[in-house]
Each structure stands twice: as C-alpha cells, then as structure tokens.
XYZ file of C-alpha atoms in Angstrom:
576
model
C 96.833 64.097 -82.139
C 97.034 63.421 -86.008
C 98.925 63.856 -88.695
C 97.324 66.301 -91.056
C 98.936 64.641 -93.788
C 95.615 64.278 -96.203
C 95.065 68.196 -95.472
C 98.329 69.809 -95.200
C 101.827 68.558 -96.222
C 104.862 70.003 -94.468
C 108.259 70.192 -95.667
C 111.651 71.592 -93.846
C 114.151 73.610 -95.900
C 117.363 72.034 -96.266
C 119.910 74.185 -98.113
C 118.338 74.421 -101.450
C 115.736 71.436 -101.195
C 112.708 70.449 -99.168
C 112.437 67.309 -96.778
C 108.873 66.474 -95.860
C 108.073 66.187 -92.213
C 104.834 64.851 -90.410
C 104.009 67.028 -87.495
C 101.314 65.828 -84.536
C 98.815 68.310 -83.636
C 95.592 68.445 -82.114
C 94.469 70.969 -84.627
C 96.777 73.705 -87.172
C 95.074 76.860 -86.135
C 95.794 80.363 -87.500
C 95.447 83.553 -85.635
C 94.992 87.003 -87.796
C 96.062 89.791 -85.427
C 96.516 93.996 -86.025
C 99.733 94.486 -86.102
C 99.957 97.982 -85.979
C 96.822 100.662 -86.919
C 96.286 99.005 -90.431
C 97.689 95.961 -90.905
C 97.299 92.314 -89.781
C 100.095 89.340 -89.283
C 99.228 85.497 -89.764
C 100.217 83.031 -86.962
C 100.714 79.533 -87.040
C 99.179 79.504 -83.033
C 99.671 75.348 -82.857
C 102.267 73.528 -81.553
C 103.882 70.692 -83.492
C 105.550 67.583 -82.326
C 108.045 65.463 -84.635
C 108.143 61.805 -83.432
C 110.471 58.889 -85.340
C 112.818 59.648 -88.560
C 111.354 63.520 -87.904
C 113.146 63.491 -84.641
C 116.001 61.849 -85.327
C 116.203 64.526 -88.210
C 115.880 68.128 -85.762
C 117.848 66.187 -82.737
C 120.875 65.109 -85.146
C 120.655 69.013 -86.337
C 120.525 70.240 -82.583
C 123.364 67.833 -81.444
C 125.556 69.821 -84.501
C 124.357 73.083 -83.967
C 123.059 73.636 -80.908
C 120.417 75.731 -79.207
C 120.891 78.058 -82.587
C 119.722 75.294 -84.693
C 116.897 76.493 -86.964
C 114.717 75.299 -90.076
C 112.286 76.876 -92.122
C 108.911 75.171 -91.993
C 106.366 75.625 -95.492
C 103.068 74.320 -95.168
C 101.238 73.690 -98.351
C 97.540 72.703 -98.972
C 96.329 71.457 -102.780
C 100.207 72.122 -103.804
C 100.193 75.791 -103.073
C 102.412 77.092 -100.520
C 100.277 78.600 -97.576
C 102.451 79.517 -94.717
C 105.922 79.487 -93.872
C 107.242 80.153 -90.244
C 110.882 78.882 -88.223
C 111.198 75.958 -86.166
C 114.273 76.848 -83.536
C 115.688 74.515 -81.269
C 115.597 77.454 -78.579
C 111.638 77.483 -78.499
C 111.207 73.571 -78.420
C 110.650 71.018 -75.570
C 112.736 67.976 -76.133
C 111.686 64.524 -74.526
C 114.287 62.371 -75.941
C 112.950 58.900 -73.720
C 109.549 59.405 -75.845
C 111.922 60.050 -79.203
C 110.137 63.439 -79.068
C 110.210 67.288 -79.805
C 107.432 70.198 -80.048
C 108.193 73.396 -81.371
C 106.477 76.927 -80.760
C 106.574 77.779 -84.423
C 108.422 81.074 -84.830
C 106.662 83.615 -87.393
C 108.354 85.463 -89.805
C 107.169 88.892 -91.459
C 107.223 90.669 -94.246
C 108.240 93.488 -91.688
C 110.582 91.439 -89.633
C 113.262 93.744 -90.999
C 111.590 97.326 -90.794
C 111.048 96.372 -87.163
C 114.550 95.343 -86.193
C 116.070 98.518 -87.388
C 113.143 100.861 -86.240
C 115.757 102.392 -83.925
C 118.909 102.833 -86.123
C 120.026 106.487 -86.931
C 120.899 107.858 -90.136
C 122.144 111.564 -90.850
C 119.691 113.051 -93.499
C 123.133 114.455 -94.959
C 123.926 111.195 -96.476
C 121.505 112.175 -98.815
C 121.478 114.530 -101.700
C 120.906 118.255 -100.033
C 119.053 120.763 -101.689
C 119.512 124.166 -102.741
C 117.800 127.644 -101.241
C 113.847 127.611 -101.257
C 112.144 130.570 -102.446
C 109.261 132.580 -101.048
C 108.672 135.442 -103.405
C 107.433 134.061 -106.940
C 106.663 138.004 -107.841
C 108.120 140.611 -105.823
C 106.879 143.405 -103.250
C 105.143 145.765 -104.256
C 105.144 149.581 -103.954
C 105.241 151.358 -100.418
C 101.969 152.664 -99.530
C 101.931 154.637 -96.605
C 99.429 155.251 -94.244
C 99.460 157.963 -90.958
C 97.323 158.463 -88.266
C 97.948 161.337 -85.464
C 95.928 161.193 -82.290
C 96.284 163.571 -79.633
C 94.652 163.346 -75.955
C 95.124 162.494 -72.339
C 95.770 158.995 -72.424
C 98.279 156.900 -71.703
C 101.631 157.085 -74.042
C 101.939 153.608 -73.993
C 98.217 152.901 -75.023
C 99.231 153.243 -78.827
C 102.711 150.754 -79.541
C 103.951 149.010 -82.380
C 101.981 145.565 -81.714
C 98.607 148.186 -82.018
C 96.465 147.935 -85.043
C 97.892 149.806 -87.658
C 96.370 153.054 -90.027
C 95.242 151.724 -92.987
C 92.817 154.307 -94.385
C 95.088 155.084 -97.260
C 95.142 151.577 -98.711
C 93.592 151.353 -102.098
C 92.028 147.770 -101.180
C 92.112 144.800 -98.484
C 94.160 142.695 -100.702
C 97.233 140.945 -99.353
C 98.854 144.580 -97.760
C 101.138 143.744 -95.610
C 103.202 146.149 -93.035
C 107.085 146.539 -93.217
C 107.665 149.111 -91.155
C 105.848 150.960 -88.415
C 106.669 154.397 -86.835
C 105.357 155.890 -83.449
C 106.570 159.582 -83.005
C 105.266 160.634 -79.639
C 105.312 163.746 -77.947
C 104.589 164.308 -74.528
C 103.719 167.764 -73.223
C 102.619 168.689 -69.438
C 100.976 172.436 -69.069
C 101.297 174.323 -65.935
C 98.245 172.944 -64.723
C 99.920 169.275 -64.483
C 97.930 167.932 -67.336
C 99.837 165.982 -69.878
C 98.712 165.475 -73.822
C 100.302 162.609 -75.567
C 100.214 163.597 -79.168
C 101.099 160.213 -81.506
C 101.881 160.141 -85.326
C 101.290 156.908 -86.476
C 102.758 156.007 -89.540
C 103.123 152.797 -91.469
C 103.954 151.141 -94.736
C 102.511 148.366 -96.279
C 103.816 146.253 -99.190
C 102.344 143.214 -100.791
C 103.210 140.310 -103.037
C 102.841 141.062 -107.048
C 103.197 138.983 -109.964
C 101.798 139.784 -113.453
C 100.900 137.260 -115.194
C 97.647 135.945 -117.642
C 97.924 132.274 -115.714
C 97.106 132.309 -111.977
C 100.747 131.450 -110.199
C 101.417 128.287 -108.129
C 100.639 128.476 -104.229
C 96.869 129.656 -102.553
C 96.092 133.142 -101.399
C 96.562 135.077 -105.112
C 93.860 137.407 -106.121
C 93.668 138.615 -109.477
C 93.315 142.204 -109.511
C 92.899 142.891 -113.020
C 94.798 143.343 -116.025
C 97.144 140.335 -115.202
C 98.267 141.506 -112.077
C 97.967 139.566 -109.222
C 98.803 139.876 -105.342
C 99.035 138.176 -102.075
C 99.960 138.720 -98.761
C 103.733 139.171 -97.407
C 105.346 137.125 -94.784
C 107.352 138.921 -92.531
C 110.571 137.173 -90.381
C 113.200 138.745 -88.433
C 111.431 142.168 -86.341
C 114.053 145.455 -85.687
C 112.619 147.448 -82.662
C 114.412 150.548 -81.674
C 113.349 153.475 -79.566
C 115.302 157.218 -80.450
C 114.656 160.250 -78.073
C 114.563 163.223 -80.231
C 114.312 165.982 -77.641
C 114.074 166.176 -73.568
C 112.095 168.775 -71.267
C 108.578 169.842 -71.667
C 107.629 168.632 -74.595
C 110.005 165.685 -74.881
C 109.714 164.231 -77.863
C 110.781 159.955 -78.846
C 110.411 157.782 -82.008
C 109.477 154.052 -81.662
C 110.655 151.767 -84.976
C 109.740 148.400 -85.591
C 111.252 147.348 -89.339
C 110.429 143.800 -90.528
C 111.995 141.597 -92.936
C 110.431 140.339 -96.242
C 110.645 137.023 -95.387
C 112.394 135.669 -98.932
C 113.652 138.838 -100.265
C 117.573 138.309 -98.157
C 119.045 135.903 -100.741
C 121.313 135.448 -98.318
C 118.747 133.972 -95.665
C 116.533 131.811 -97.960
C 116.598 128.513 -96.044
C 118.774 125.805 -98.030
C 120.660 122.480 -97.221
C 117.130 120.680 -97.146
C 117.009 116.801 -97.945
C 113.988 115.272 -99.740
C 111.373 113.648 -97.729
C 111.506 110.320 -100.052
C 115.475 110.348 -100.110
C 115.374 109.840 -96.906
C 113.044 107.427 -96.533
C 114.219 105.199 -99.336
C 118.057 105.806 -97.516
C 116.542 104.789 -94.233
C 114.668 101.128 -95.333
C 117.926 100.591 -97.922
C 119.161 97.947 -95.641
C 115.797 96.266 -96.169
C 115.867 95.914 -99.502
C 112.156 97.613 -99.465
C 110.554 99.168 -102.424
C 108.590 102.525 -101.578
C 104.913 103.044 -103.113
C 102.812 105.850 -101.883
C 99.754 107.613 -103.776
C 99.602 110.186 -101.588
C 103.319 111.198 -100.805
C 104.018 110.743 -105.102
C 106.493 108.105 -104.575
C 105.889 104.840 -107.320
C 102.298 105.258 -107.350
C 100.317 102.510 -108.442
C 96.733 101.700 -108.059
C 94.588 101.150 -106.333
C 93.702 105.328 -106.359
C 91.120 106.881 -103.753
C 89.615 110.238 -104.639
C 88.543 111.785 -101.757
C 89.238 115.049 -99.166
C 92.502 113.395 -98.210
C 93.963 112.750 -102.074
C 93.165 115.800 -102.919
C 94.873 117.474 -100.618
C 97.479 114.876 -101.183
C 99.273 117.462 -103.944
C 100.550 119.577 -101.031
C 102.972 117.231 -99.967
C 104.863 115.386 -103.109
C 107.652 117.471 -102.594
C 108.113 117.660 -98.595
C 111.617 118.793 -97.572
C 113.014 118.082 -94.535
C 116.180 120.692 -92.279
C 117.261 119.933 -89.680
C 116.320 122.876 -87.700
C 119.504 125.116 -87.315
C 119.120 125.874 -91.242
C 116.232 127.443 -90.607
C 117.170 128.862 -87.571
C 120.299 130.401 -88.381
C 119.274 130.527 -92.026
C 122.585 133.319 -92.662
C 124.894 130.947 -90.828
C 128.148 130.852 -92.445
C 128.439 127.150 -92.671
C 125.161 124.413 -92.966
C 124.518 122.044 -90.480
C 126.359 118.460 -90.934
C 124.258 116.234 -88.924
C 120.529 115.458 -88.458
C 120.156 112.128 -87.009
C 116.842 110.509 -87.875
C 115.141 106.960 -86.935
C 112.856 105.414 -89.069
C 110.190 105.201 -86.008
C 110.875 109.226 -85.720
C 109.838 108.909 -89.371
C 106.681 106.895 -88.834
C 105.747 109.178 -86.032
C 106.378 112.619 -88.463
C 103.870 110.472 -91.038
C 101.529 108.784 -88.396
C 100.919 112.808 -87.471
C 99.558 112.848 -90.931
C 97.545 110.129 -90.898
C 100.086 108.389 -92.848
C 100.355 104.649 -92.331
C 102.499 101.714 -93.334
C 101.845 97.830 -94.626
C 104.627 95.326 -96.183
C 103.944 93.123 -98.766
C 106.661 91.092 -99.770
C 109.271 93.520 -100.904
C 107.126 96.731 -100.703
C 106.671 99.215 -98.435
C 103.117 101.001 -98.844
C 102.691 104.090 -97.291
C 99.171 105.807 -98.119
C 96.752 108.105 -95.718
C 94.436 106.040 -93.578
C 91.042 106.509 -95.833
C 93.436 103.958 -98.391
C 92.759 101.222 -95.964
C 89.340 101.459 -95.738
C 88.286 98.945 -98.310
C 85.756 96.296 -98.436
C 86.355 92.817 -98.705
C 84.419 89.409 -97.791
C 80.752 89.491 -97.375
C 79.199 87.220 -95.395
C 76.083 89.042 -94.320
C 73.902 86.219 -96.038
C 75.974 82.966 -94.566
C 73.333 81.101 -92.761
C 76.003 80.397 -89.566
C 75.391 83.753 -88.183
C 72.103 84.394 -89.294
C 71.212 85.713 -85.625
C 74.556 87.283 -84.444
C 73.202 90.885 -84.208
C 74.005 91.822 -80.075
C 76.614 94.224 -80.447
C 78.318 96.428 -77.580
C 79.700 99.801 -77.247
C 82.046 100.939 -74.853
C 81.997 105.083 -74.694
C 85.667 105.309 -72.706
C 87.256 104.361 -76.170
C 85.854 107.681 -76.942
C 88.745 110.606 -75.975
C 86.598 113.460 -74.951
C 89.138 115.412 -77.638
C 91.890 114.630 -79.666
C 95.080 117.297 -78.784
C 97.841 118.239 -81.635
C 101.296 118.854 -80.577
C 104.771 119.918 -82.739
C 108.071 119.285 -81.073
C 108.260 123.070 -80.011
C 105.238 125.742 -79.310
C 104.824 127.223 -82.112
C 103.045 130.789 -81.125
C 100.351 130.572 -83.739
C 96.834 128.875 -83.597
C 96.760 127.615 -86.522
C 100.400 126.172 -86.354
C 99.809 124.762 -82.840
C 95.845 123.610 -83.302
C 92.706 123.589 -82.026
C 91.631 120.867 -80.541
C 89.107 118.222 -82.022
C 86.363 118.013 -79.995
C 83.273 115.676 -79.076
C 80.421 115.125 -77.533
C 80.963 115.147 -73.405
C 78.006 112.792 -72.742
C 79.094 110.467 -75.181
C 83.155 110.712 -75.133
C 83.997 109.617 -71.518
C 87.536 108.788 -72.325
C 90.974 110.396 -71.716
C 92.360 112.849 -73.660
C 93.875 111.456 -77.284
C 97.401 113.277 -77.733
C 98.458 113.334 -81.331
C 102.219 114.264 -80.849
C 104.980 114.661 -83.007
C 108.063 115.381 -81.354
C 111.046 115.821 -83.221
C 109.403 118.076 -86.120
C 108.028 121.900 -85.690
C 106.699 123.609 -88.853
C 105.995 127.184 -88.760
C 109.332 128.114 -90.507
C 108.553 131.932 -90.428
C 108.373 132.211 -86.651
C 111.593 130.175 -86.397
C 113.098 132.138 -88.406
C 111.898 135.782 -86.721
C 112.145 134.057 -83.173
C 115.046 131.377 -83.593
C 115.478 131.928 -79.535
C 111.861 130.611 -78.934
C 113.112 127.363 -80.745
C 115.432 123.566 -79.381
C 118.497 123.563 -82.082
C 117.488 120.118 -82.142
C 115.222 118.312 -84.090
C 113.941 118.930 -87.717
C 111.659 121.390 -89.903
C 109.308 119.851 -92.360
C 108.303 122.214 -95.088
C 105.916 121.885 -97.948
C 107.245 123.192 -101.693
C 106.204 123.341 -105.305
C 108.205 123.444 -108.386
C 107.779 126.267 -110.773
C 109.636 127.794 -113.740
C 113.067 125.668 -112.356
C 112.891 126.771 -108.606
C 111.400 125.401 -105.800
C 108.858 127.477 -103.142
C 107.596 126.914 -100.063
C 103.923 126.414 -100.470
C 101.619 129.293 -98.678
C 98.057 129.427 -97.867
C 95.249 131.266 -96.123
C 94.813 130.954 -92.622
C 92.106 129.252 -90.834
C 92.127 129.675 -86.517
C 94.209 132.649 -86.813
C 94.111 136.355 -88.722
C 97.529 135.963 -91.407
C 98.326 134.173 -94.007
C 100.329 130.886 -93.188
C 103.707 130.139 -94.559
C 104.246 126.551 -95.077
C 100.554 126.670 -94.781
C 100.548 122.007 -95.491
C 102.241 121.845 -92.152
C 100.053 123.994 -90.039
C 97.793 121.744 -87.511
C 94.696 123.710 -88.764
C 94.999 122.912 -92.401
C 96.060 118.837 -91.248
C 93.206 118.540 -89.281
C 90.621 120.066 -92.154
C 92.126 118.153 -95.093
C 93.925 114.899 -93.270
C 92.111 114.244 -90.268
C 88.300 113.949 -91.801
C 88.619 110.010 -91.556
C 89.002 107.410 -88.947
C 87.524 109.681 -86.584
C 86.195 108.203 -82.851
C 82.754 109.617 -83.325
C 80.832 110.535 -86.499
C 80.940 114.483 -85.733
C 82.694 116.862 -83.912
C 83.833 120.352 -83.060
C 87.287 121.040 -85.521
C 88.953 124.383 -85.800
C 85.663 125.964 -83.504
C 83.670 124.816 -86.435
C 80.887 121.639 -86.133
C 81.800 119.022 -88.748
C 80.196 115.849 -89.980
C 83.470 113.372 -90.813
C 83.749 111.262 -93.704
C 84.377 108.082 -91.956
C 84.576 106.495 -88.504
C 86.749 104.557 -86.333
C 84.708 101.671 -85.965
C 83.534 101.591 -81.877
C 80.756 99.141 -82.220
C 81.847 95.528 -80.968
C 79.172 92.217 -82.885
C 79.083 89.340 -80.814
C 81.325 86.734 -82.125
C 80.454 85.084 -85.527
C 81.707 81.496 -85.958
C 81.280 80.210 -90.165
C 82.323 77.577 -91.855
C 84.875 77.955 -94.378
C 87.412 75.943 -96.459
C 90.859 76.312 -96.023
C 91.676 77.718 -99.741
C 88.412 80.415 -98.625
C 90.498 81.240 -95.766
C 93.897 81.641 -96.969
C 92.165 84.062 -99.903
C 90.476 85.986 -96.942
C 92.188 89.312 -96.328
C 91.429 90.433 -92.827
C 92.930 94.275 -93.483
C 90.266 94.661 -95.280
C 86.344 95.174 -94.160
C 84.322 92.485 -93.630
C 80.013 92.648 -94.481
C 77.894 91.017 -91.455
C 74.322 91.693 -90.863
C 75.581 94.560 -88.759
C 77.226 96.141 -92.233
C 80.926 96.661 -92.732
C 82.819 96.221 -89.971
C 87.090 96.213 -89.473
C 88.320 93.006 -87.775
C 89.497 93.341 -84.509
C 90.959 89.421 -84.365
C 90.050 86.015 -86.011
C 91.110 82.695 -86.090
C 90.789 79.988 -88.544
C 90.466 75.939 -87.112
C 91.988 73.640 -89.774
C 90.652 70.911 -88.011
C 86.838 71.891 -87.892
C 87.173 74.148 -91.017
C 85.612 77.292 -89.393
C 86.451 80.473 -88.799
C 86.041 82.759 -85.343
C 85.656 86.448 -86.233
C 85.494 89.536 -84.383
C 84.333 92.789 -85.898
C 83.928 95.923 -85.176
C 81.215 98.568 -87.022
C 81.089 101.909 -87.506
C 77.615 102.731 -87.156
C-alpha cells in the first residue's frame, strides 16, 4: 500500500481547521453510480488505513467519543478540493497491536437530506389555501331545444335518457351541450294484445359563449363570427326522476334527467386548493433546498429545452392541489382541515409526469426527463477503445406495454388511458405499471359521482389566470367523445405531450394511434471501454450526462475511475 501523498493530500476537519492525514491504500478508486432515474452519486469505493501519529489521532478521538466518533475527510488534488466523505468509528476495523485503523469511508450527498425525510408528512393546509376556481369564462348560452317522437312496437325501454339525443334543430355542431333530457312515453295495448310505445323525445342543449375580439384562455373555443365565440359545457351532478302521469290503457310516464352546469353553482365551485409549488417548497423547508424547475415555472433558469414536452410545459405552472373531499363535497359547509402529504407521494404525483429530480448543492432541480438528455464527453476518437464495438441487447427490458393508473377509476378513457403499446416480437418483458396512487384527476366525474370516489387522497387540477380569477384549464378530448375538464391531467393528453421521450422502444401504439417517439431509453449495452484519463479529466467528467463512443451517444449505466493507474472503466448504454 502507499501513501498517495504526491497525488492526493488528505486532511480531517477539526472544528474550524484542517489536520492533514496520510491514508494507506492500494489504490483511491471512485465509483459513479445512478442514483435514482437521472442522476449519479460519487463514491470513494477504497478503504483507508491510518498508521502512527494518524492513529493515535482517530483512537484518542474514539477513546473520548466512542463508537459515534466521526470526522470529515476532504481529499484535494493540485489544491482543489475533490471529494469529501465521513470517516466513523462505527464502520472501521481497529488493530490496535499493529497501531492500526481502516475505515469504510462514509459518503455524503447533496440529497442526504431529501432522502431522510422522504417519509415525513405535512398537511397541505399549512400552506396558503386558495380561493374558488372557475369554469365558465363566458356563460351558457341560450336553450335550444330539440324533439323527436317515435312511435312503434318496440320495446319502451329501447329509447332512455343515456340514448343519443335529437339534435336536428341545432343550428351547428359547435360545443352544444345537453342540460336536460325528457322521455314522455305512452304505452297503449289494443284489443288485439298489441302494444305501441309512442316516445317524445325532447332535449335542450346549451353551450359555452364569450364575446370577445381576442380568442379567450383555455382550448376547445371556436370563433363563430362577429366576436362570439363558444365551447362545449361540462356537466356534474345528474337529477333522474321518473313521474307517472296517467294509469290504464294508455298509461302514460315522464322520464327527467336535469344536469348541472358544472361552474355555474357559485356555491359548488371547488375552493380551499393549495399551490403545487407551496407545497413543495413547505415540504423540502427543513432542507434548506432551493426549487428550480423550467417546466413546473418555479425559478427558472437555463439551461431551456424547446421541445413537445416544454411546450406543453404551460399547462401546468399553476397546478393546484385538494385534497379530495373539496371536490367531492364541493357545497360542504365547512373545508377540509387535513391532507397529509409525503414528499415521496410528491415525487411519485411528478415521476407520473415524467418529472424528475437532481441536487446540486443547495438546489433542488426538478425538470421533465427530455432536460436530462444532454451530451457531454466525447471520446469516440480516443485510441483506447478504438475496437470496442460488440454491444448486446436484452429484449425482456422491453415491457410488452406500459399501463397508466390514478389512485381511483376514473370512468373515462381518456382520464384512465390507453395503454402504450409495442412490438410483441420484440417486447418480451412484463408489463410496465406507471401508477400514481394517492392523486385522481377527472374533477367533473368526482364531482357528479362523489360515491364512485376514496375520501382519501388528493385532486390535482390544472388552472390559468385570466382577468384576476383563476380557471381550470379544459381541452378537447382524445380516446373518448367529450370535451375534458382538467383536460392537463387526463392520461391521454400526458401520454401525447409528456410521455414522447425516454421511451423503451423507438415506436409504438399510443392512444390506438402508431407513433414514432422523440427519444429512447437507451437498451443497447457496448462492451466495456477502459481509457486513460487524468484525474483533473475525471473529476470534470459528468456522468449524468451522455457520453460519445464509436457506438454514438450512449447514457452511463456505471463507471469507475483508478487513481492509481489513471484510467477510467465505463459502461454505456445506446439508444440505437
């Protein structure tokens, strides 16, 4: 064992100054290893032994402390500091006849903290609540009213209030939306024993209007001339009664079904909603962590991607979080007072999104996956691995389709997805489940159906600002035939705007429809490449981000660095 002392110079923290140690070791290697989907952590993977005045130093601390004694360890090369990790008595092996000690050198993370208090539960309503969300930015519009009668020998119950409605009356296709549907059925039997069901069929439609020379905030508006523009309705809570109007031969009934304009009750506009980024700056306040994010709005700061994902990205800068009673029992008399929340119920919520997290010193960076995917080092031309092209695949990393789950059902195809698809000869694997389960999303249906719904858990919703008020964002549907409230949040619209990256196989069947994705999870494993390099080369090196081989760009999947023989051992993974 040597030294190290003409390549490295080690030093010991003690209260505010430095005493300089001379660990043995064979070699000082470093191990970069993922730590979690896009991140990496640096190891000091050597053991060091302190012989002489460097023993008596940690044994005279362990005989005063005891198996709690600690030290920080910095390691600096050319006078910069390179690495600093904990020496603790509990990890070393003491042979006091030899004057001897080795430590396992403890690592310490940027996200040391983060990880300790994954766990701990904070109520969102710690944090500033929010007042009601609006639906309506114009207003309905004018009944229209369209009947149908049909009279025949069928059966009464063929035509009901779930059948497709009249709608020859309608001036256009535009956003009409019905209200409230009437079946007045008669039922006559002639003295022959056959029966006629006659039906009147009558319904009325309304839509949302808004005049206006400036197209208004949210998707699905059609101008229709004039300044007047209109979009589709969304309906919540559903009335169903039944009346019999006469008995005998005829006997005569009336089937109702009246909907609610979801919005139009001031009384049952959802409110009491926390901010998505006050609670995730309440939640890492013990760490002392500064949020950035591009994508969520929060501190941006370069670098900036333009790309499917970041443009999308202005759907969900102003996220608000329920928990899910308020919009449940949105005409509750009181709020709900507690909505426990984790930060790793957080990361899941995010992670649905393709959301991911790094730490870097003091800052927690939260950006969409396609962020990550950066080039670094290129060492295609380094003569060292001038021949390493044998590469591998393995197809049972391939799911045979990726499946989207919310915390509840939520009775709509576009809220509950489709699932991604692939190949069958090629994908051999299991099934990937994308779950996130203390969130559901399709507000409207929780609110018409709160029954159908666990009181537990929390509602994410998407809004916009405009004119003063905030509105929950709406778009057009994709899997399904309506219009989606809180359209960000439904799995069909995630999946086309979020989920075009970092997929297992180049293409794929999403929402029923073949498409060609942006970028891959990298699946194809090079043999391993062994190069020289220096040790300031290494400690510049940034494994997080892509490395250039004769293969192309490829993600690391583990290296390690060898002080000693000044080379590096890296593992990639490509793409294509």
């Amino acid at each position: 064992m040597t030294t190290f002392e003409d390549t490295y110079q080690f030093f010991v923290v003690v209260g505010n100054n430095e005493r300089r140690v001379n660990p043995l070791a064979a070699d000082i290697v470093f191990d970069d290893v993922p730590d979690g989907k896009v991140d990496y952590r640096r190891e000091l993977n050597t053991n060091l032994t302190f012989v002489e005045e460097d023993f008596q130093f940690f044994w005279a601390a362990y005989q005063s402390v005891g198996i709690c004694s600690r030290h920080e360890l910095r390691i600096y090369h050319e006078s910069v500091l390179r690495f600093e990790c904990i020496l603790a008595a509990s990890s070393a092996n003491w042979t006091s006849r030899d004057g001897a000690v080795t430590f396992t050198p403890i690592n310490v993370e940027d996200n040391d903290c983060l990880e300790e208090n994954l766990r701990t539960e904070k109520n969102i309503f710690n944090f500033p609540a929010l007042g009601p969300l609006r639906v309506l930015i114009g207003e309905p519009s004018q009944v229209v009213t369209c009947t149908r009668t049909t009279s025949g020998n069928f059966p009464e119950s063929l035509i009901h209030l779930a059948s497709d409605p009249p709608t020859g009356c309608l001036p256009d296709n535009i956003g009409w939306t019905v209200t409230r549907r009437t079946l007045d059925k008669t039922v006559e039997t002639d003295i022959f024993g056959q029966t006629t069901v006659t039906v009147v069929d009558t319904a009325e439609f309304q839509r949302e209007e808004f005049t206006s020379n400036l197209q208004p905030p949210g998707e699905g508006w059609v101008q229709l001339g004039g300044g007047l523009w209109a979009r589709q309705l969304f309906t919540g809570a559903v009335q169903d009664s039944r009346v019999d109007i006469s008995v005998g031969n005829p006997y005569t009934y009336q089937e109702q079904r009246v909907f609610s304009i979801f919005g139009q009750d001031e009384a049952n506009l959802p409110d009491n909603g926390v901010l998505l980024v006050d609670i995730l700056e309440g939640l890492v306040a013990d760490c002392g962590l500064d949020i950035v994010s591009n994508f969520l709005g929060i501190n941006p700061a370069p670098p900036y991607v333009n790309n499917t994902a970041y443009r999308a990205a202005k759907n969900y800068k102003e996220v608000v979080i329920f928990q899910k009673t308020d919009i449940l029992l949105a005409d509750a008399a009181e709020n709900a007072t507690k909505g426990e929340i984790s930060l790793e119920d957080f990361f899941e919520f995010l992670e649905g999104l393709q959301i991911y997290r790094r730490v870097r010193g003091n800052t927690l960076r939260l950006e969409h996956i396609s962020w990550f995917e950066v080039n670094g080092l290129d060492v295609s031309a380094h003569p060292d691995i001038e021949d390493c092209t044998d590469f591998t695949n393995n197809p049972e990393d391939f799911p045979r389709r990726e499946e989207f789950e919310w915390m509840d059902q939520q009775r709509d195809l576009d809220f509950d997805g489709v699932p991604i698809v692939y190949d069958r000869y090629c994908a051999t694997g299991d099934p990937r489940p994308i779950k996130v389960s203390k969130v559901s999303t399709n507000i409207a249906d929780m609110q018409a159906n709160p029954d159908r719904y666990a009181n537990q858990g929390f509602a994410a919703v998407a809004t916009t600002i405009y004119q003063g008020e905030r509105y929950i964002l709406q778009g057009p549907p994709i899997n399904g035939p309506t219009a989606l409230l809180n359209a960000p949040f439904a799995w069909s619209v995630i999946q086309r705007d979020l989920y075009q990256n970092n997929r297992p196989l180049p293409e794929g069947t999403m929402n029923n429809q073949f498409t060609e994705f942006e970028t891959v999870e990298p699946y194809k494993e090079q043999e391993p490449l062994v190069l020289s390099m220096t040790i300031p080369e290494y400690f510049a090196f940034d494994p997080s981000r892509r490395v250039n081989s004769q293969l192309g760009w490829g993600k690391v999947s583990k290296c390690s660095f060898s002080s000693f023989a000044a080379r590096l051992s890296l593992n990639l993974k490509h793409d294509e």
